[in-house]
Each structure stands twice: as structure tokens, then as C-alpha cells.
Short mmCIF file of N, CA and C in Angstrom, two decimals:
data_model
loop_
_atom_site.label_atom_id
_atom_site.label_comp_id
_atom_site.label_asym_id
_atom_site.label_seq_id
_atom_site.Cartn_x
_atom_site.Cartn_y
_atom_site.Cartn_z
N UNK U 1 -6.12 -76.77 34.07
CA UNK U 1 -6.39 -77.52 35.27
C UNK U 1 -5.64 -76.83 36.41
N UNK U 2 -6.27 -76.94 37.86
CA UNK U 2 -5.88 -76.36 38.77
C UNK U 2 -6.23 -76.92 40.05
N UNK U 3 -4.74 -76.61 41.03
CA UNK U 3 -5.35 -77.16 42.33
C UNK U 3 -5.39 -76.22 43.46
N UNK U 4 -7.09 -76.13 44.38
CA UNK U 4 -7.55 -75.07 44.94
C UNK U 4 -6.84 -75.71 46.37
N UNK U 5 -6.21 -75.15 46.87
CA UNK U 5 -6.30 -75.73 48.65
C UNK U 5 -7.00 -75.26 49.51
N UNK U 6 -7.74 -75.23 50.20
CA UNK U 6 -8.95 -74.98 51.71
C UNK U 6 -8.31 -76.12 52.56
N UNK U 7 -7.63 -74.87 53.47
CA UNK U 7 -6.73 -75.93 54.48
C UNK U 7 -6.04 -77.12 54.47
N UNK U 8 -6.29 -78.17 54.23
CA UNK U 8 -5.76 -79.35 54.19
C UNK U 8 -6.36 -80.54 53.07
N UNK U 9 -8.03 -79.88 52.51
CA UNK U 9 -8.72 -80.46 51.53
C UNK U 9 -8.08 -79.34 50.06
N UNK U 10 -8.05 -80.42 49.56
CA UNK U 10 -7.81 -80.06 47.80
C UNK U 10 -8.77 -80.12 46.90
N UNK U 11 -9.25 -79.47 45.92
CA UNK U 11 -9.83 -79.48 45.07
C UNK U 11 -8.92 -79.12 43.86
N UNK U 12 -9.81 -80.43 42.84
CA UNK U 12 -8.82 -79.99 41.44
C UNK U 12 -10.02 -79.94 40.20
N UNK U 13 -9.68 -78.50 39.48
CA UNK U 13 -10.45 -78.06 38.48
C UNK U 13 -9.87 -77.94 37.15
N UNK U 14 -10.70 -77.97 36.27
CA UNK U 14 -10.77 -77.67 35.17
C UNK U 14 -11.88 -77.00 34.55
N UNK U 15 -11.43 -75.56 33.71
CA UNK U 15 -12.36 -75.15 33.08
C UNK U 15 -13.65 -74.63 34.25
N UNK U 16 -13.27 -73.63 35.64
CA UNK U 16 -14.55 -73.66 36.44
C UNK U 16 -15.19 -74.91 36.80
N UNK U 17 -15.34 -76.52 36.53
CA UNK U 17 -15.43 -77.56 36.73
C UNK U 17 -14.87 -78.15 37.79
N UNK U 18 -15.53 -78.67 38.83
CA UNK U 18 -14.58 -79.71 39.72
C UNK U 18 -14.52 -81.26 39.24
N UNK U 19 -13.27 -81.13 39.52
CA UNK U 19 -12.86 -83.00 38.72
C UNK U 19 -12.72 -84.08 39.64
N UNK U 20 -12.38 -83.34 40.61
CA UNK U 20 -11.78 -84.28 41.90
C UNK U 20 -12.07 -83.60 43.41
N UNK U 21 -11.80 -84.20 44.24
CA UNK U 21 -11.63 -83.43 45.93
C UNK U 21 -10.95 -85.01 46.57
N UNK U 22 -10.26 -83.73 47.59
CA UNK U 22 -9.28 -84.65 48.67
C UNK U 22 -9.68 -84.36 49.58
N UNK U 23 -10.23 -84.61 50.57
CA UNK U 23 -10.69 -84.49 51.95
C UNK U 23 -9.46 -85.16 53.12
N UNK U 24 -8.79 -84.12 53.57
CA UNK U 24 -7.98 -84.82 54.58
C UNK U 24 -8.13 -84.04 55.66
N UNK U 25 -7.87 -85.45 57.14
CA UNK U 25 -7.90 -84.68 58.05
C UNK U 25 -6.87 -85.21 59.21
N UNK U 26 -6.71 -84.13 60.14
CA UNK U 26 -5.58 -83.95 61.24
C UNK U 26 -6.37 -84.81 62.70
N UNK U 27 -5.07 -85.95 62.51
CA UNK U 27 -6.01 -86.47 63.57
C UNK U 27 -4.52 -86.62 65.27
N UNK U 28 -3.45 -86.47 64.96
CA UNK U 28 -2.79 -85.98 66.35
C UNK U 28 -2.01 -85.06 65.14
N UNK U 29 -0.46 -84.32 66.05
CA UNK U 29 0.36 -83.54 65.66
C UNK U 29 0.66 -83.13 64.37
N UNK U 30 1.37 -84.62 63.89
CA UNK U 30 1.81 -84.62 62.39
C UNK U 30 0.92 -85.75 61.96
N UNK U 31 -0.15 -86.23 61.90
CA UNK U 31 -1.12 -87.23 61.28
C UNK U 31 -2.07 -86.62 60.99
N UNK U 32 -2.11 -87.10 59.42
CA UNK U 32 -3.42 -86.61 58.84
C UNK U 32 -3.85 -88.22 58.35
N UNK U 33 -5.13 -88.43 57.79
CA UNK U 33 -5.76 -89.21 57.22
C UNK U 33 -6.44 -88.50 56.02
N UNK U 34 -6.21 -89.11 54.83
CA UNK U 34 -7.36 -89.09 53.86
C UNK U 34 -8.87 -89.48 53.92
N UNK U 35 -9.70 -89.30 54.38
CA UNK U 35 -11.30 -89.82 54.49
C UNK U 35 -11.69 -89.26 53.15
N UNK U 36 -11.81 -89.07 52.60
CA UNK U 36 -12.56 -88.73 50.89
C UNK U 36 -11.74 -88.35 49.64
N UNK U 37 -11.46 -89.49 48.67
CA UNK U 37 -11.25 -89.27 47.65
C UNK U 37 -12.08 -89.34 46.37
N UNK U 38 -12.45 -87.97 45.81
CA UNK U 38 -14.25 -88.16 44.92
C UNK U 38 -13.31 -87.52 43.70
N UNK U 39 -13.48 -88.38 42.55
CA UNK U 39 -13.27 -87.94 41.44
C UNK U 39 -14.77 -88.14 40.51
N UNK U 40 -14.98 -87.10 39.97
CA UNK U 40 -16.53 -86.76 39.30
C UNK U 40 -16.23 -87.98 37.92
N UNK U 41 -17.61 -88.84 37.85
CA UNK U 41 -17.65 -89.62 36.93
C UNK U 41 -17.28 -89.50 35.82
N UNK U 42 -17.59 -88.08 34.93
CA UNK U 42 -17.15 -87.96 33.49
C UNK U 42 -15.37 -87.80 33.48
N UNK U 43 -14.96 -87.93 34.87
CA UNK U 43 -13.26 -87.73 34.57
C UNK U 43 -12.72 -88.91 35.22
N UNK U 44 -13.51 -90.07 35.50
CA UNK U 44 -12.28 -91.36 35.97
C UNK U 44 -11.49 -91.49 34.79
N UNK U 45 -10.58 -92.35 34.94
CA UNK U 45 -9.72 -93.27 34.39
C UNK U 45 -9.05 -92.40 33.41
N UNK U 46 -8.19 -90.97 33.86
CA UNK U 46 -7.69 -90.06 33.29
C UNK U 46 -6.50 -89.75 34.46
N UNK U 47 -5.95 -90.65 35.47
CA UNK U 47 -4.86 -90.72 36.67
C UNK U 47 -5.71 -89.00 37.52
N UNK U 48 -6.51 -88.69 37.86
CA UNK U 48 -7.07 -87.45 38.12
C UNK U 48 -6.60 -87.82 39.92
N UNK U 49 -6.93 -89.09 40.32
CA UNK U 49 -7.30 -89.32 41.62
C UNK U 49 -5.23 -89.62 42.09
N UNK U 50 -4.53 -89.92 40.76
CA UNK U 50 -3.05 -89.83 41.57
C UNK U 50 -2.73 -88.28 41.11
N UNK U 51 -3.15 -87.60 40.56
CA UNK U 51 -2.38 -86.32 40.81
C UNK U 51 -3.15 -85.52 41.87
N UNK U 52 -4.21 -86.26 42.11
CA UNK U 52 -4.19 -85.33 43.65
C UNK U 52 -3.70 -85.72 44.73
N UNK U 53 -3.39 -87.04 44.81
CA UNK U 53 -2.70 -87.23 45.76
C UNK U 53 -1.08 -87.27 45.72
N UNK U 54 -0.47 -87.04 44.47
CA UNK U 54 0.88 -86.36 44.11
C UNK U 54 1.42 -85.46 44.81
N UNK U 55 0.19 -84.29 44.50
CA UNK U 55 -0.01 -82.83 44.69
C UNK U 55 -0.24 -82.93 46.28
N UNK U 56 -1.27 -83.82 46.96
CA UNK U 56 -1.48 -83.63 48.70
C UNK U 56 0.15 -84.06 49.09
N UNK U 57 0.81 -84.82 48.76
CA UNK U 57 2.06 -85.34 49.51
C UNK U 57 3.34 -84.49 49.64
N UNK U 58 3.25 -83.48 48.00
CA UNK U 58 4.19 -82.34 47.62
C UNK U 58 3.83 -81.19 48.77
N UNK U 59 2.46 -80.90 48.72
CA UNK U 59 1.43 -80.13 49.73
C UNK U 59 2.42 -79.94 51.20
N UNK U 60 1.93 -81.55 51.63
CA UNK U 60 2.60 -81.71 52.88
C UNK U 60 3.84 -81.92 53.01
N UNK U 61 4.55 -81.99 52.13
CA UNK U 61 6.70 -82.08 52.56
C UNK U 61 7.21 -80.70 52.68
N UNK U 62 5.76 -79.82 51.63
CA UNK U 62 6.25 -77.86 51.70
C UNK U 62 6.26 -77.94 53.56
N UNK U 63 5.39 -78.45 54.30
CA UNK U 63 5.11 -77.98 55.50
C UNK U 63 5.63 -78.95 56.12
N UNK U 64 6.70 -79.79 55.76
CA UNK U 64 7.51 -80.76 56.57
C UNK U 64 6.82 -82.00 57.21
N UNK U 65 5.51 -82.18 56.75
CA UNK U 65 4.71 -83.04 57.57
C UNK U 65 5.08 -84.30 56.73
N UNK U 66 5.55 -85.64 57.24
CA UNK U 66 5.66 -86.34 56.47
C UNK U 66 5.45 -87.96 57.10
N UNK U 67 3.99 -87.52 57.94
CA UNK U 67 3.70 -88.85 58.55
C UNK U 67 1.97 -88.51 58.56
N UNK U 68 1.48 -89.82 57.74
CA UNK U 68 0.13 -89.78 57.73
C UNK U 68 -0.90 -90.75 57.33
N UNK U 69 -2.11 -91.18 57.31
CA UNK U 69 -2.44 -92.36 57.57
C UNK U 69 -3.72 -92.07 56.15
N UNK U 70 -3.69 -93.67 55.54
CA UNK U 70 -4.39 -93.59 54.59
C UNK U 70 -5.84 -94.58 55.11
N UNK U 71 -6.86 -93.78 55.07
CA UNK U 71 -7.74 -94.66 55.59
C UNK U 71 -8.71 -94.97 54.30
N UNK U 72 -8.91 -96.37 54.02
CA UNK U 72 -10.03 -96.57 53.09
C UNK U 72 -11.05 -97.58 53.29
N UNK U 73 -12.21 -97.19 53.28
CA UNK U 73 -13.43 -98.18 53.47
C UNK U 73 -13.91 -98.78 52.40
#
């Protein structure tokens, strides 16, 4: 298993497979929002959707950012 970063969105794989994606985005300075958390059906209920967001929070303390907004519909 592995996690791809493209800017500020995460992708997490297994096996060439995508399992998950984090879609975050910069909305002033140090604020980001999450708008998309997609974990692929054959991998719910395996914690897939907290280690990406483990991994986005570790992500952002490397780059000191440590203010950000969780948006969910």
C-alpha cells in the first residue's frame, strides 16, 4: 500500500489499485478544506478513509500548516 500526493490531493493504492482519494483544497493562506473523501467499495470498513486522513494531517504539520476546515455534505 501506498500514498501518491498531487499537490494537496492524496491518493492511496494498493497493488496498482486505487483504494481511496482525498481531495483537498486551499481556500485563504493556511486553510484548506477537505471536499472529497472516496474510498472504492470493495475496500470500506478496513479504517482506509482514517489513514488517509492520518497521512493528510502528518502531510500538512511537514509544511507547518496546521489550520483547516473539514467540510461535509
Amino acid at each position: 500500500m501506498k500514498f501518491i500526493v498531487h499537490g494537496f490531493n492524496i491518493l492511496l493504492h494498493n497493488n496498482n489499485k486505487t483504494i481511496g482519494k482525498l481531495n483537498v483544497s486551499l481556500i485563504n493562506n493556511n486553510t484548506f478544506y477537505i471536499n472529497k473523501l472516496y474510498i472504492n467499495n470493495n475496500f470500506r470498513g478496513n479504517n482506509y478513509g482514517h489513514q488517509l486522513i492520518n497521512f493528510h494531517q502528518f502531510y500538512f504539520e511537514n509544511y507547518k500548516i496546521n489550520s483547516y476546515k473539514l467540510l461535509a455534505l
